[in-house]
The first five atom37 places (N, CA, C, CB, O) and aatype in JSON, in Angstrom:
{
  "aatype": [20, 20, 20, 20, 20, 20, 20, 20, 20, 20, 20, 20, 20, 20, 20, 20, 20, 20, 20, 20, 20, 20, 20, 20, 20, 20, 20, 20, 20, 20, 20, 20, 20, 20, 20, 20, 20, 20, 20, 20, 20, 20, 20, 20, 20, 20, 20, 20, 20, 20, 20, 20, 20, 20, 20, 20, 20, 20, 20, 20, 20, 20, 20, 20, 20, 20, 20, 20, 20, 20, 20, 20, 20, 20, 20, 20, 20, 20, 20, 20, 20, 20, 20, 20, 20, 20, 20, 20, 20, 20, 20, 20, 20, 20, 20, 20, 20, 20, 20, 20, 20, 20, 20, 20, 20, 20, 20, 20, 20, 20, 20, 20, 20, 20, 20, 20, 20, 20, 20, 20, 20, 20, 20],
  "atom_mask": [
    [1, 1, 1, 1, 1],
    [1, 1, 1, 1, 1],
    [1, 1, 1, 1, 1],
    [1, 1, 1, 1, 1],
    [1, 1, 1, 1, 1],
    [1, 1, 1, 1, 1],
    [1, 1, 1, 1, 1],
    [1, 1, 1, 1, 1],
    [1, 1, 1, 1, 1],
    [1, 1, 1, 1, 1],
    [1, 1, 1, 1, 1],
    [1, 1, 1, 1, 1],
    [1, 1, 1, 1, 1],
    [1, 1, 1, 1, 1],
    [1, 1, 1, 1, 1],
    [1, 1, 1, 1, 1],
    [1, 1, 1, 1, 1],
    [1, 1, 1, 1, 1],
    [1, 1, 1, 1, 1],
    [1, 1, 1, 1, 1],
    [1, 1, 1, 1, 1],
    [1, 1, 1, 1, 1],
    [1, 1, 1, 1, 1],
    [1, 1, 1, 1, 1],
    [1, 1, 1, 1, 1],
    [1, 1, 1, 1, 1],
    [1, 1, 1, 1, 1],
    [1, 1, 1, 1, 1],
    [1, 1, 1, 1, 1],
    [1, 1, 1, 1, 1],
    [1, 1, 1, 1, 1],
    [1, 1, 1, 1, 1],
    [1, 1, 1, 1, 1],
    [1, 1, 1, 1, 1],
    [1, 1, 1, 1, 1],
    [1, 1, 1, 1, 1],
    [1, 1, 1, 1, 1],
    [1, 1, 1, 1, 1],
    [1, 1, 1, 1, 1],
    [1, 1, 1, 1, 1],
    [1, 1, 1, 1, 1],
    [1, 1, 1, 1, 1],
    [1, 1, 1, 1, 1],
    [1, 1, 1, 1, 1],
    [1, 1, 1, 1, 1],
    [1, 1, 1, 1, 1],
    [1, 1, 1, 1, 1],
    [1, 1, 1, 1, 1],
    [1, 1, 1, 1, 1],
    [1, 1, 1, 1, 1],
    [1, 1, 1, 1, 1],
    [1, 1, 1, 1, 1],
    [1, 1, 1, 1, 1],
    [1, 1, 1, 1, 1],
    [1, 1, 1, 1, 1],
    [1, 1, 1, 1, 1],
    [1, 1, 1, 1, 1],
    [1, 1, 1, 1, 1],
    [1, 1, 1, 1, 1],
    [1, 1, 1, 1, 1],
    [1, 1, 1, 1, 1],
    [1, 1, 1, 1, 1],
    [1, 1, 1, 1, 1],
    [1, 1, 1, 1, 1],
    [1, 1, 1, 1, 1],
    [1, 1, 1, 1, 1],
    [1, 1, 1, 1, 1],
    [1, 1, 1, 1, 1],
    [1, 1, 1, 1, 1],
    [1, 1, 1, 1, 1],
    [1, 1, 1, 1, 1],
    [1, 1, 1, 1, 1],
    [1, 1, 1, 1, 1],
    [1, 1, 1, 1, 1],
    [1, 1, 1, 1, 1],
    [1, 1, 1, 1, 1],
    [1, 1, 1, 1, 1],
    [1, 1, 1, 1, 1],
    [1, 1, 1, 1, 1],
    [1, 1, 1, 1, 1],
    [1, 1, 1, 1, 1],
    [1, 1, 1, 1, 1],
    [1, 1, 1, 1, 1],
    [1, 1, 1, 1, 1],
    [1, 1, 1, 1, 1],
    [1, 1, 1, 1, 1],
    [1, 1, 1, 1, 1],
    [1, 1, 1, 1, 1],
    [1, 1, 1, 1, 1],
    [1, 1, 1, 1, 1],
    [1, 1, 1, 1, 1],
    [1, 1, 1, 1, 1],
    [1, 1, 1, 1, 1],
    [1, 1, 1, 1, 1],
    [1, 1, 1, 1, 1],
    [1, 1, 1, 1, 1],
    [1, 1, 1, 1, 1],
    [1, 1, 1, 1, 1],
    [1, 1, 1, 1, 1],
    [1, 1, 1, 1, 1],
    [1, 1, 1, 1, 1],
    [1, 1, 1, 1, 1],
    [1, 1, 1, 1, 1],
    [1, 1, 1, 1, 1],
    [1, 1, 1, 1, 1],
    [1, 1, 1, 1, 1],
    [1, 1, 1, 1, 1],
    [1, 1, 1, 1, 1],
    [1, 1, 1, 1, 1],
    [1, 1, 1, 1, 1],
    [1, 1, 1, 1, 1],
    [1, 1, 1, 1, 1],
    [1, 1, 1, 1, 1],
    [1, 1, 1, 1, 1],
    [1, 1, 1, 1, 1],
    [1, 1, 1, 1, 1],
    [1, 1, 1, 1, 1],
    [1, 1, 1, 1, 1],
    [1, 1, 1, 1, 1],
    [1, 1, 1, 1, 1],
    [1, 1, 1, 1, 1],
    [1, 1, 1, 1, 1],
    [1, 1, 1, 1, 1]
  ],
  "atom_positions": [
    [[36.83, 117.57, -26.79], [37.55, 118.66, -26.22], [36.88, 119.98, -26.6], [39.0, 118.65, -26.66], [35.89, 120.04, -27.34]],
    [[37.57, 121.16, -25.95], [36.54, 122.29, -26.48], [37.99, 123.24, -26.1], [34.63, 122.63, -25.45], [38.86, 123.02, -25.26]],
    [[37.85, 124.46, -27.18], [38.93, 125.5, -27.61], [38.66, 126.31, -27.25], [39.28, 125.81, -28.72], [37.76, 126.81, -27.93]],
    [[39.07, 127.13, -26.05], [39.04, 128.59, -25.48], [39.55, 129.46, -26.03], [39.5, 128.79, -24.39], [39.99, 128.96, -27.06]],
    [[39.88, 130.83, -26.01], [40.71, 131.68, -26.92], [40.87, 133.1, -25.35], [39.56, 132.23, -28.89], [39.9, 133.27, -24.61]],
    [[41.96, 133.75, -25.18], [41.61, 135.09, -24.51], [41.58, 135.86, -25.83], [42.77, 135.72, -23.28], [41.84, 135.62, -27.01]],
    [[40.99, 137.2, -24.85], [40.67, 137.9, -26.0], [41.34, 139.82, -25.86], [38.78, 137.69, -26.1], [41.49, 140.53, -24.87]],
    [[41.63, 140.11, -27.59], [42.39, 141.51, -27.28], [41.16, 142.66, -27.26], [43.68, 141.92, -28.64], [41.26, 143.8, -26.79]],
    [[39.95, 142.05, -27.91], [38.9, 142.8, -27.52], [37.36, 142.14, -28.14], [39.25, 144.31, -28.05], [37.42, 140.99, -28.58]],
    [[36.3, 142.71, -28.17], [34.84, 141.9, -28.0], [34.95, 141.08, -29.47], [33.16, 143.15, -27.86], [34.2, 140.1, -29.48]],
    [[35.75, 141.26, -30.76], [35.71, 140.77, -32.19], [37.29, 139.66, -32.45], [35.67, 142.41, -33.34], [37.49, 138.84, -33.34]],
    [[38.01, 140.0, -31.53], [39.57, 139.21, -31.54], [39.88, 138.76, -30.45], [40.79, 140.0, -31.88], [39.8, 139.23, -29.31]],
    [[40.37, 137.5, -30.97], [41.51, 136.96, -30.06], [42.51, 137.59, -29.64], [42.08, 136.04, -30.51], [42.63, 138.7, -30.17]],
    [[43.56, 137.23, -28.64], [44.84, 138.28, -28.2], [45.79, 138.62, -29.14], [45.71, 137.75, -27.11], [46.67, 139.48, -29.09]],
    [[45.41, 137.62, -30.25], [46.77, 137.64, -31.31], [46.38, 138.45, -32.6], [47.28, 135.94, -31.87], [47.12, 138.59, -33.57]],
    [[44.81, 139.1, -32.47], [44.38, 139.83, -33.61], [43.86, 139.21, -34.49], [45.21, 140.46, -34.15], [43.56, 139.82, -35.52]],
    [[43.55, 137.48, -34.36], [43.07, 137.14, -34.89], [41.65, 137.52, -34.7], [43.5, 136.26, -34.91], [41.31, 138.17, -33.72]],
    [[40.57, 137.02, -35.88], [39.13, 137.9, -35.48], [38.56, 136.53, -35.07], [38.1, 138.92, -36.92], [38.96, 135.4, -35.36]],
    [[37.47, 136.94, -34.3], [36.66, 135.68, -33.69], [36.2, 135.33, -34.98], [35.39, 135.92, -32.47], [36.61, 134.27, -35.45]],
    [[35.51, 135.93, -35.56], [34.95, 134.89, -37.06], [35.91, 133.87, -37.77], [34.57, 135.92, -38.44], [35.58, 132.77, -38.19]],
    [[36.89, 134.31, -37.82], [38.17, 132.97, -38.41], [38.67, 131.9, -37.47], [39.73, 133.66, -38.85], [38.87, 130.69, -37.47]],
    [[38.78, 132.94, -36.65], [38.98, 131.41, -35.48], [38.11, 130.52, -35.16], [39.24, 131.66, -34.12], [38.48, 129.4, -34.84]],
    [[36.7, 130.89, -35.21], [35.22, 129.94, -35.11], [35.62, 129.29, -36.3], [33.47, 130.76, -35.19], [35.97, 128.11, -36.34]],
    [[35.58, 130.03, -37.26], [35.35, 128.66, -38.52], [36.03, 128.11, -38.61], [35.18, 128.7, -39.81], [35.87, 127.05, -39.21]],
    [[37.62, 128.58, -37.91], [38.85, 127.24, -38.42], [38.11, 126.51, -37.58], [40.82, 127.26, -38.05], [37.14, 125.84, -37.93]],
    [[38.54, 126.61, -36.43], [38.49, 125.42, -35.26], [36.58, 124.49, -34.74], [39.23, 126.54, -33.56], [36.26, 123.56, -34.0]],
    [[35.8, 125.47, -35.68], [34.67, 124.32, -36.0], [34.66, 123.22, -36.91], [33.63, 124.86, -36.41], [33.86, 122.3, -37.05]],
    [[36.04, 123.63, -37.66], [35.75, 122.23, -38.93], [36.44, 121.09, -37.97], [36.84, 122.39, -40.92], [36.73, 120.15, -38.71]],
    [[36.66, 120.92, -37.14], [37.11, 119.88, -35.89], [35.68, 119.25, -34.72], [38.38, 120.99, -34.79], [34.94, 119.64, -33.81]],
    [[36.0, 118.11, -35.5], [34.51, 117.01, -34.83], [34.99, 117.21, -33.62], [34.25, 115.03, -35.26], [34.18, 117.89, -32.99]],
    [[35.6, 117.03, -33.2], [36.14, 116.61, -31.67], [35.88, 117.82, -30.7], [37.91, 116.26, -31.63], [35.94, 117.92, -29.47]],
    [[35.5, 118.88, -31.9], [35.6, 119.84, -30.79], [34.49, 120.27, -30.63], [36.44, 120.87, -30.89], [34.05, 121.07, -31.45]],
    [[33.68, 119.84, -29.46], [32.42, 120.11, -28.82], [32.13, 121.43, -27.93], [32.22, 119.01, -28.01], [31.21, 121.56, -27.13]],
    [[32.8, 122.07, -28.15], [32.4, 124.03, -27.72], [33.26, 124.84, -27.43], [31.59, 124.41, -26.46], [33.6, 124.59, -26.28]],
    [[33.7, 125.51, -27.74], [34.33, 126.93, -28.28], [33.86, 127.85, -27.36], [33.88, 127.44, -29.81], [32.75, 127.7, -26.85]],
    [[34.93, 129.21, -26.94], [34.6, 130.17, -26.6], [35.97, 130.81, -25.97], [33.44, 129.98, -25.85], [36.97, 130.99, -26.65]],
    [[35.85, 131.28, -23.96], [36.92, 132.34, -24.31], [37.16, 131.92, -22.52], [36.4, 134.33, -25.06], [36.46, 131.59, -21.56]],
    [[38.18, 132.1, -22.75], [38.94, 132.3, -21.0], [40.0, 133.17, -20.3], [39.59, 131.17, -20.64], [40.94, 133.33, -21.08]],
    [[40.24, 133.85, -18.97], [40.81, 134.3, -18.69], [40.62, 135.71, -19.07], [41.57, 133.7, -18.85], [41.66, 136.32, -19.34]],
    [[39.21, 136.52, -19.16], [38.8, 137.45, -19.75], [37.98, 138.43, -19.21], [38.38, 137.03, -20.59], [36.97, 137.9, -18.73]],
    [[37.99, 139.48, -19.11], [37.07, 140.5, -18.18], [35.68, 140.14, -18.41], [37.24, 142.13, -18.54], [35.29, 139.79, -19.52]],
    [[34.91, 140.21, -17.37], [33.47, 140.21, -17.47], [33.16, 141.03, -18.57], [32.78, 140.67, -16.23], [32.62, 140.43, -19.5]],
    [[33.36, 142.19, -18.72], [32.93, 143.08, -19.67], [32.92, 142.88, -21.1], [33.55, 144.05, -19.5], [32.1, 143.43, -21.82]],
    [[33.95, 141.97, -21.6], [34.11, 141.81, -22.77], [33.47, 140.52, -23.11], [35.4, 141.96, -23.08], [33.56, 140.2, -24.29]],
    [[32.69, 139.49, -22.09], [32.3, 138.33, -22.17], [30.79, 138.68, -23.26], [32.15, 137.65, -20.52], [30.84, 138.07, -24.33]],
    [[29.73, 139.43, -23.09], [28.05, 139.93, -23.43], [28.69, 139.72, -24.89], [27.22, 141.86, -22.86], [28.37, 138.74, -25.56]],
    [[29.66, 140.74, -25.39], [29.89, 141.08, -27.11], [30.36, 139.6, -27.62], [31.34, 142.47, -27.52], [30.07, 139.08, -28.7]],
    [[31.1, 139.11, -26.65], [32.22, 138.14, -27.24], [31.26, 136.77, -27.81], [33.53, 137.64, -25.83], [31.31, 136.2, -28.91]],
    [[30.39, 136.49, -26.65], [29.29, 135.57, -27.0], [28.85, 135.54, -27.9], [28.43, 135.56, -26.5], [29.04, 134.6, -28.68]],
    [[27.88, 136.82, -28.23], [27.17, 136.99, -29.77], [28.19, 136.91, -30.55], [26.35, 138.37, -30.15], [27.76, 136.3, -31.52]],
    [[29.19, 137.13, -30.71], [30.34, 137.0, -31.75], [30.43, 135.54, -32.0], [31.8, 137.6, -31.24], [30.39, 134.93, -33.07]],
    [[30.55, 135.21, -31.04], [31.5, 133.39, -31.55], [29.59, 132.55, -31.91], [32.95, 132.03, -29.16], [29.42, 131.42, -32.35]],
    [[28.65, 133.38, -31.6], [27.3, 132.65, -31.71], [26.82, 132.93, -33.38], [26.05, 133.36, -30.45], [25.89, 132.32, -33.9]],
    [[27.47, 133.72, -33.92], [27.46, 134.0, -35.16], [27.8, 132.79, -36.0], [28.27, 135.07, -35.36], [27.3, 132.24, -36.99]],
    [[28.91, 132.59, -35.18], [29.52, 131.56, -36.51], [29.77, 130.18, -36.38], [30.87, 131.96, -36.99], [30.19, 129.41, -37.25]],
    [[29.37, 129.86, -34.81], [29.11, 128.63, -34.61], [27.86, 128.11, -33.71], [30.21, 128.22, -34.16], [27.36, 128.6, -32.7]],
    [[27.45, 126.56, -34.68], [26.4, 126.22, -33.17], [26.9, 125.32, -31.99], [24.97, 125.34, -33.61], [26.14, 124.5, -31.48]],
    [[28.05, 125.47, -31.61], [28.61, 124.56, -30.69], [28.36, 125.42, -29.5], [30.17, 124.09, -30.97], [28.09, 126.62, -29.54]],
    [[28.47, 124.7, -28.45], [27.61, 125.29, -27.26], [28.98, 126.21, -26.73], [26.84, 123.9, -25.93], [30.16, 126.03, -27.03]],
    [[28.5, 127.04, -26.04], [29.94, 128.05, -25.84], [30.55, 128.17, -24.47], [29.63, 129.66, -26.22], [29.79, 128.13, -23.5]],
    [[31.84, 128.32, -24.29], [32.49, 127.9, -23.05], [33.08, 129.68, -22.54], [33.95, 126.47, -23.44], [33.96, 130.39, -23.02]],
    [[32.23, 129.89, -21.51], [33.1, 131.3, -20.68], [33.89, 130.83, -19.42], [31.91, 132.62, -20.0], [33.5, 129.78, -18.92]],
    [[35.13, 131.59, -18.75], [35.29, 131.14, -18.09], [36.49, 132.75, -17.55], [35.48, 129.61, -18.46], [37.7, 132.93, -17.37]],
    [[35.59, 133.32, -17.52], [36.37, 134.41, -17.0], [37.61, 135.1, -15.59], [35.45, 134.91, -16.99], [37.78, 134.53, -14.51]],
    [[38.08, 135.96, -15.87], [38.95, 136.19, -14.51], [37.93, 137.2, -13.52], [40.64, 137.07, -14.92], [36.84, 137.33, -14.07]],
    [[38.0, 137.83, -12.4], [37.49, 139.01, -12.48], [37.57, 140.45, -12.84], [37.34, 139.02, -11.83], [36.96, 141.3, -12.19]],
    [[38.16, 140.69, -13.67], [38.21, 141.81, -14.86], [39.74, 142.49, -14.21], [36.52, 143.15, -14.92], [39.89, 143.71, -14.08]],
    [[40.78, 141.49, -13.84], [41.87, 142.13, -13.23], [42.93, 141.91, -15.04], [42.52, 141.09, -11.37], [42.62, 141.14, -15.95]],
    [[43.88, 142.69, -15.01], [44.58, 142.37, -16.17], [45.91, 142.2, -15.5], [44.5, 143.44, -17.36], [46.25, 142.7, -14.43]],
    [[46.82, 141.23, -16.49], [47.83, 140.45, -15.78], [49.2, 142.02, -16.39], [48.04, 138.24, -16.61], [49.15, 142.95, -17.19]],
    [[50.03, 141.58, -15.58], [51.64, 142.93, -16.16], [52.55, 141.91, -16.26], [52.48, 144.48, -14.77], [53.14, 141.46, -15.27]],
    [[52.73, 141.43, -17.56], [54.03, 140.65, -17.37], [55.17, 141.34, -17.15], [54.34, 139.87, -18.41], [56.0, 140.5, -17.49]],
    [[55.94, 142.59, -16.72], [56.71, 142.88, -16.96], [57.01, 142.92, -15.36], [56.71, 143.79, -17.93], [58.2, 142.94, -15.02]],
    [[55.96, 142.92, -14.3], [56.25, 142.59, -13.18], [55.53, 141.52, -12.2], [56.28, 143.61, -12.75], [55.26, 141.37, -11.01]],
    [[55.4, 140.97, -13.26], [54.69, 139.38, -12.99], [53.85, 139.1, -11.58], [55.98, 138.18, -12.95], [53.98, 138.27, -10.68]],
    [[52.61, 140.6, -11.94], [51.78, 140.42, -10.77], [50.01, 141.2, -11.76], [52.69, 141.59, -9.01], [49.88, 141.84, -12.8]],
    [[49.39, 140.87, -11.1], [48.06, 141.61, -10.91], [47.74, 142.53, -10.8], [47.54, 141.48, -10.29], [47.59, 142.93, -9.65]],
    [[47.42, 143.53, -12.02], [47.39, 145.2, -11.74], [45.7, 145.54, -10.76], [47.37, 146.23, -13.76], [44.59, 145.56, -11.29]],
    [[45.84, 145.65, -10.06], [44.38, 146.13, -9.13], [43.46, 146.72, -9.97], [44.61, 147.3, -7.91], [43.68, 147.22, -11.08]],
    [[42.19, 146.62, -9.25], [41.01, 146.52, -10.3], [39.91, 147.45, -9.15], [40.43, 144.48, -10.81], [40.14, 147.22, -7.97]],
    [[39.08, 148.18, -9.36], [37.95, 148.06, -8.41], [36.45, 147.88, -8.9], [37.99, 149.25, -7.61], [35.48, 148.28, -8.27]],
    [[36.42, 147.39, -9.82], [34.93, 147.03, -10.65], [34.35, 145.57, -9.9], [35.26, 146.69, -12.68], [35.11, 144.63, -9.7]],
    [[33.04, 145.54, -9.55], [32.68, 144.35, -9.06], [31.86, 143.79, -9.95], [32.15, 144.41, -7.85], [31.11, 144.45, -10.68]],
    [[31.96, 142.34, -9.97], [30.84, 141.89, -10.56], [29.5, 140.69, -9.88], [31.52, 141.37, -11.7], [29.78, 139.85, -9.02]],
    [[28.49, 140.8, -10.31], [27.36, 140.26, -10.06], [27.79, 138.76, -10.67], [26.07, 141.09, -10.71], [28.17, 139.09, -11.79]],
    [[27.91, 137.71, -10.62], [28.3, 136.57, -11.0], [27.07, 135.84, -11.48], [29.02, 135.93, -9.98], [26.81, 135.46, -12.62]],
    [[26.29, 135.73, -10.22], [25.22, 135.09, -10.05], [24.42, 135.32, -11.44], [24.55, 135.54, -8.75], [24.25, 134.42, -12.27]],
    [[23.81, 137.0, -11.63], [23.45, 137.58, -12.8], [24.06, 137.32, -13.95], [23.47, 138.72, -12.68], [23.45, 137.36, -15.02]],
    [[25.56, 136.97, -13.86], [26.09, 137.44, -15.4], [25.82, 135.5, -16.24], [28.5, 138.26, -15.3], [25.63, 135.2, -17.41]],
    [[25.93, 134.52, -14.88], [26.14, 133.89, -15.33], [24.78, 133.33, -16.01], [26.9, 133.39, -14.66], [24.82, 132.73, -17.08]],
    [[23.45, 133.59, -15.27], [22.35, 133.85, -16.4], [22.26, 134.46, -17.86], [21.6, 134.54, -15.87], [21.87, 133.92, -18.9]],
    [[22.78, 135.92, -17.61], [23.15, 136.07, -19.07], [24.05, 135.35, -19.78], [23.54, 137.16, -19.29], [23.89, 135.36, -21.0]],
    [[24.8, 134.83, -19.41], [25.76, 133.93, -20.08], [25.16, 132.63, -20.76], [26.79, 133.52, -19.06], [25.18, 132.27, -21.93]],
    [[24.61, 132.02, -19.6], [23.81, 130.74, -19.83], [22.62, 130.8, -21.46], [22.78, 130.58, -18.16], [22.5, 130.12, -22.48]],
    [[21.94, 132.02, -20.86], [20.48, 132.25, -21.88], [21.33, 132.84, -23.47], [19.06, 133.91, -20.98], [20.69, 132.65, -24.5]],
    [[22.47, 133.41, -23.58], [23.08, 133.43, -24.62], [24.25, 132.32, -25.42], [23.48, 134.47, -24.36], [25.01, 132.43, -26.38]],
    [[23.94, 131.39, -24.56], [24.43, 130.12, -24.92], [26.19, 129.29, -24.5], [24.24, 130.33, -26.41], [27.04, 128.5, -24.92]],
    [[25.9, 130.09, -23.56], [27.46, 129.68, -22.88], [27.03, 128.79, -21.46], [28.55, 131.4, -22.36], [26.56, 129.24, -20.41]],
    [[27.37, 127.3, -21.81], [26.78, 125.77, -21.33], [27.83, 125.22, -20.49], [26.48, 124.62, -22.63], [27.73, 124.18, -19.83]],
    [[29.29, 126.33, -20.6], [30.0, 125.67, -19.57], [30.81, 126.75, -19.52], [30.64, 124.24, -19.78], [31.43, 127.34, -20.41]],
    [[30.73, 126.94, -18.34], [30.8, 128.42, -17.3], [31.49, 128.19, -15.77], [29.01, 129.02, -16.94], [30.91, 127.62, -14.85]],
    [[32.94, 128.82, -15.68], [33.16, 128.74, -14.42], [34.21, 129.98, -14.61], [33.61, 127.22, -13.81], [34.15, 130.96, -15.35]],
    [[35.34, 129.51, -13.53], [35.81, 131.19, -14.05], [37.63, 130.94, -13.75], [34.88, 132.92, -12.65], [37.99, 129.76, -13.73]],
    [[38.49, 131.8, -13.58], [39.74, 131.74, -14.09], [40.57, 132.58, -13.44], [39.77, 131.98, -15.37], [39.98, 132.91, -12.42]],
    [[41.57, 133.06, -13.49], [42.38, 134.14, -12.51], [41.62, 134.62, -12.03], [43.22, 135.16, -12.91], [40.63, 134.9, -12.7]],
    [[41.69, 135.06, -10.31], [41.55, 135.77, -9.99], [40.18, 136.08, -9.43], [42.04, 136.22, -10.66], [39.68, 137.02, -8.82]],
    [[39.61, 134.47, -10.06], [38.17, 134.27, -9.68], [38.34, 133.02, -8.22], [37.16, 133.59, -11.32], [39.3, 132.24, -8.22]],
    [[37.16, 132.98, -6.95], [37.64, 132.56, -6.04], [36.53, 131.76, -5.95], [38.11, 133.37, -5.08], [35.61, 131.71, -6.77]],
    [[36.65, 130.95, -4.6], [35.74, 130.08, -3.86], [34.06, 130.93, -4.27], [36.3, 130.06, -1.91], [33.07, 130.31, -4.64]],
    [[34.13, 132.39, -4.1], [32.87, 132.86, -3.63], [32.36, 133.4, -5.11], [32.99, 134.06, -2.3], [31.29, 134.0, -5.2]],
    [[33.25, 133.13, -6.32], [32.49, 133.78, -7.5], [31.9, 132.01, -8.08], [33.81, 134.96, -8.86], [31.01, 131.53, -8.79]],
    [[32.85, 131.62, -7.39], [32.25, 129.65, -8.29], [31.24, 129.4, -7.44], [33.56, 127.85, -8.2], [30.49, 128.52, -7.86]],
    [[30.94, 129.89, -6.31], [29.42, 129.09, -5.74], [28.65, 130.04, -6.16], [29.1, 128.75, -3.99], [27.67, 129.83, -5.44]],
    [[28.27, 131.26, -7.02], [27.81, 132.24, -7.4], [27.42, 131.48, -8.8], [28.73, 133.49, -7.29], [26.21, 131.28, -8.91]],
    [[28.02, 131.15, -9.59], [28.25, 130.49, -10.56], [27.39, 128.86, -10.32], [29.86, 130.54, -10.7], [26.2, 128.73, -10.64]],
    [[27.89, 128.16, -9.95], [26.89, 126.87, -9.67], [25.6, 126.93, -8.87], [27.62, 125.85, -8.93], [24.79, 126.02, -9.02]],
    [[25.3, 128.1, -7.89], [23.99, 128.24, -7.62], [23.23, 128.88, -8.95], [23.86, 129.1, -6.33], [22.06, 128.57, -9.19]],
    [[23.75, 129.53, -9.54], [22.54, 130.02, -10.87], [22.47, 128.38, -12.07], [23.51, 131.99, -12.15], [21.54, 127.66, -12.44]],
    [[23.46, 128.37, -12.25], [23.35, 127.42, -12.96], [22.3, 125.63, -12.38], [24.92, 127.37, -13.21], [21.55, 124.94, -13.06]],
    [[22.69, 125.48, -11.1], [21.34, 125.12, -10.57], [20.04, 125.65, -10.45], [21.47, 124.95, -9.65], [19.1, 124.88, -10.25]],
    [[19.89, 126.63, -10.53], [18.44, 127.57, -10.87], [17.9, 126.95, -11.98], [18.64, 129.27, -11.29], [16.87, 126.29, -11.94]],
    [[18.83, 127.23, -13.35], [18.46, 127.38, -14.24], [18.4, 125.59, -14.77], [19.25, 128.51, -14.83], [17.91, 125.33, -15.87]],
    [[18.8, 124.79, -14.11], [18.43, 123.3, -14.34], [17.31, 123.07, -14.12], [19.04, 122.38, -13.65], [16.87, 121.93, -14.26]]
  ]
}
């Protein structure tokens, strides 16, 4: 299995925990074959990587939204207008060690074939 985390910013989890404690708890677990983060703005994915690459060598799992943030208080999707390059990020993603990559709220048909054509590139 492998342990995702969202995140409250590029060094913590949502709960304030810091990525360095959470890598080392949840690496002392055989079973768990790669670590990383989901449901998370593109933007915070570049820092978050090198972070969790610090403290573990398990291969790392992104799986982002497109940088929309959720309102629970009216249980919808606050609008966003930032675009992202998929295709690109998911190279950077890949070459910084994130081996399983797809994506999460808010992400569609056209950011996952963006996503599996690079990652076929890079096979």
């Amino acid at each position: 299995m492998y342990v995702s985390f969202t995140l409250k910013d590029s060094k913590h989890v949502s709960d304030g925990t810091s990525i360095e404690h959470a890598t080392q708890e949840i690496s002392k677990y055989k079973q768990v074959f790669a670590i990383g983060i989901n449901c998370v703005s593109p933007k915070l994915v570049d820092q978050a990587l090198k972070e969790f690459a610090k403290y573990t060598s398990k291969p790392l799992v992104v799986y982002p939204n497109l940088g929309a943030t959720y309102d629970p208080k009216i249980k919808k999707w606050r609008s966003f207008k930032e675009k992202f390059d998929f295709a690109e990020l998911t190279q950077k993603w890949y070459e910084d060690g994130a081996h399983l990559i797809g994506g999460c709220c808010t992400t569609g048909p056209k950011e996952i074939k963006e996503i599996r054509q690079s990652i076929d590139k890079l096979r």
